[in-house]
Short mmCIF file of C-alpha atoms in Angstrom, two decimals:
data_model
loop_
_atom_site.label_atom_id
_atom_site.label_comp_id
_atom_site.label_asym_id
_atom_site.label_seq_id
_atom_site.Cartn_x
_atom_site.Cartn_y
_atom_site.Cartn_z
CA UNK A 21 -54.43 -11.61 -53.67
CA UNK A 22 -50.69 -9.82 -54.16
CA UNK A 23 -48.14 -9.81 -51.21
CA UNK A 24 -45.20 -7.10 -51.05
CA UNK A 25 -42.32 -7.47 -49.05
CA UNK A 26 -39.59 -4.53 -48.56
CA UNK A 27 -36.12 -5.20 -47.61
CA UNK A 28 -33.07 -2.92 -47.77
CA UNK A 29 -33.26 -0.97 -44.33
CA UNK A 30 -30.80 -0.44 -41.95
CA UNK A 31 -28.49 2.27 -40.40
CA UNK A 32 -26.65 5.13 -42.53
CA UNK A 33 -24.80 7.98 -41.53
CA UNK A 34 -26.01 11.37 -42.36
CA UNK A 35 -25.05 11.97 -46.23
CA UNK A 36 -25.25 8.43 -47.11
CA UNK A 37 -27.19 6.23 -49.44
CA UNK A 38 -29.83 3.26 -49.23
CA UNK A 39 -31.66 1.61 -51.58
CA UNK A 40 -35.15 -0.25 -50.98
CA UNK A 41 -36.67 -2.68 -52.54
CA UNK A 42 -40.12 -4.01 -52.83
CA UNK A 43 -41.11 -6.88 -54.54
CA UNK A 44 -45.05 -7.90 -55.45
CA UNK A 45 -45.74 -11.22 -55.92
CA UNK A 46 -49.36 -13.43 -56.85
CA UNK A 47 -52.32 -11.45 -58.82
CA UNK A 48 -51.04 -8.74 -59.84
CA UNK A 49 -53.10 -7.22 -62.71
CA UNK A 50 -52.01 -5.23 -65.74
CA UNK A 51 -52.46 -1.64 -64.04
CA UNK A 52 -51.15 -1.24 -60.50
CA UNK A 53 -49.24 1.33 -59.12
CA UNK A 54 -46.55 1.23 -56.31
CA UNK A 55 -45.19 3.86 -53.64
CA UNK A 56 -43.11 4.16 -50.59
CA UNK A 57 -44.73 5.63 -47.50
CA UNK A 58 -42.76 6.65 -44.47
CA UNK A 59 -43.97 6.50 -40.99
CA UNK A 60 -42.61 7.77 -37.34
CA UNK A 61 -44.12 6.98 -33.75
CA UNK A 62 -47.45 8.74 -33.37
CA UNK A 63 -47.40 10.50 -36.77
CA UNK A 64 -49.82 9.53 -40.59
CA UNK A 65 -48.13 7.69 -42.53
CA UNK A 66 -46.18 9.91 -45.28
CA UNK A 67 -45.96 10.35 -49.17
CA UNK A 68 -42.96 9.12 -50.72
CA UNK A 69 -43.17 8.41 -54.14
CA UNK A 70 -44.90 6.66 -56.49
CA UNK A 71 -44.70 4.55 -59.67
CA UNK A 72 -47.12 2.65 -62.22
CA UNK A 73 -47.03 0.05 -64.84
CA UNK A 74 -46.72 3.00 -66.96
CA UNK A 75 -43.65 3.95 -65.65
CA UNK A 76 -45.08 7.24 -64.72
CA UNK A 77 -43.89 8.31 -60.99
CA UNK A 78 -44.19 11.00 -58.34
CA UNK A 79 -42.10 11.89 -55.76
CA UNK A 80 -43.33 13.87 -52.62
CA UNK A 81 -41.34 17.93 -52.30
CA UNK A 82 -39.77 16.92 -49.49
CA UNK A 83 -37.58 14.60 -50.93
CA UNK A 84 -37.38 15.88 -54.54
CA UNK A 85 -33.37 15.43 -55.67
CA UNK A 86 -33.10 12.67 -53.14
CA UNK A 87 -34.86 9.97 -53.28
CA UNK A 88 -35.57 8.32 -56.89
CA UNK A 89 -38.11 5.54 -58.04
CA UNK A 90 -37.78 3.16 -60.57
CA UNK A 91 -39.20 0.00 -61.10
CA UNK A 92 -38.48 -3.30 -62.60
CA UNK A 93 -41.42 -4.17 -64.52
CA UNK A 94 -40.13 -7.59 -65.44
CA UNK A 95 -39.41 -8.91 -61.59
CA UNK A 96 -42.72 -7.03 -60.19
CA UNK A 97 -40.00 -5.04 -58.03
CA UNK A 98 -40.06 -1.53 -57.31
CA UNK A 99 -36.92 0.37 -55.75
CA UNK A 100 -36.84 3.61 -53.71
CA UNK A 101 -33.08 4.84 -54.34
CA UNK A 102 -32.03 7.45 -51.39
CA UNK A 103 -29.52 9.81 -51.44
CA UNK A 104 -27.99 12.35 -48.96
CA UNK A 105 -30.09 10.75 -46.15
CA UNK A 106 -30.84 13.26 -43.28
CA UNK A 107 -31.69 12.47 -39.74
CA UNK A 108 -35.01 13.37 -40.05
CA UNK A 109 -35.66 10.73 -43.04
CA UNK A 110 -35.29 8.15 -39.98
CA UNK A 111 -38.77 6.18 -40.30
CA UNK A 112 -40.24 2.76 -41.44
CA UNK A 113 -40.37 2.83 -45.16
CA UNK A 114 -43.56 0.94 -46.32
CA UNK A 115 -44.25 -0.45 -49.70
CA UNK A 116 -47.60 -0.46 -51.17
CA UNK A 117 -49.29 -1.76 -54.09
CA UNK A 118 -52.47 -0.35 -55.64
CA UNK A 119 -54.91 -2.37 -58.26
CA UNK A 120 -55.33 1.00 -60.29
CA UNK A 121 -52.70 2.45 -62.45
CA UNK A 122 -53.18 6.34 -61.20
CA UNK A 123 -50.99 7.26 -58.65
CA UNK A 124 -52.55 8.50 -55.92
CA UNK A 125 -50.74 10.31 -52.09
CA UNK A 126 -53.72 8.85 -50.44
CA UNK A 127 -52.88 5.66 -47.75
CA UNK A 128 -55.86 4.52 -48.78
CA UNK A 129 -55.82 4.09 -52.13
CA UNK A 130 -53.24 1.31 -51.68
CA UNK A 131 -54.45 -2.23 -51.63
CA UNK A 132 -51.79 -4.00 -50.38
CA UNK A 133 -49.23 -3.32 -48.04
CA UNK A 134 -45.74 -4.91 -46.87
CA UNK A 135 -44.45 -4.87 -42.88
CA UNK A 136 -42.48 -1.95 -43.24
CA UNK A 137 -38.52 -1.52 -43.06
CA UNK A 138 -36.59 0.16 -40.61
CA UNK A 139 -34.58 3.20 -42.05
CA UNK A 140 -32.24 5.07 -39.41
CA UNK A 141 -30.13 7.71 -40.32
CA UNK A 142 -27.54 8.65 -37.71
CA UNK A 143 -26.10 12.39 -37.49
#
């Protein structure tokens, strides 16, 4: 079994930066990949962006030149950088972990998921 646990949220004015962070911790095999989902009151839960033990990632259109993955393979810690937040990136930002190595947009692909941080962006 892995754990993830985000941390990092909080409130930002409009134009401002955040950074999230997830780290995975226990069995964590050799190929995994990571991502950031988003979710609002009574909507799916949202693409971010993605990255894998290959250091290959994906990042969803809508926040392309924004938000930026990386990941530190060493401390099993993935971080979700976010840039010239808008009001309407307000959400819980969930971190997921995935037993495969392909990056998938799919929820369910994910294996493992952490309780979600609170991300509000004020105008």
């Amino acid at each position: 079994q892995a754990q993830v646990e985000e941390s990092g949220g909080g409130l930002v004015q409009a134009g401002g930066s955040r950074r999230l962070s997830c780290a995975a911790s226990g069995r964590i095999p050799s190929a995994y990949a990571m991502a950031w989902f988003r979710q609002t009151p009574g909507t799916e839960r949202e693409f971010v962006a993605a990255v894998n033990d290959a250091d290959n990632t994906f990042t969803a259109t809508s926040v392309q030149g924004r938000f930026f993955i990386s990941r530190d393979g060493a401390k099993k810690t993935t971080y979700l950088q976010m840039n010239n937040l808008k009001p309407e990136d307000t959400a819980t930002y969930y971190c997921a972990l995935s037993n495969r190595g392909t990056i998938m947009i799919q929820p369910g692909w994910y294996d493992y998921w952490g309780q979600g941080t609170q991300v509000t962006v004020s105008s």
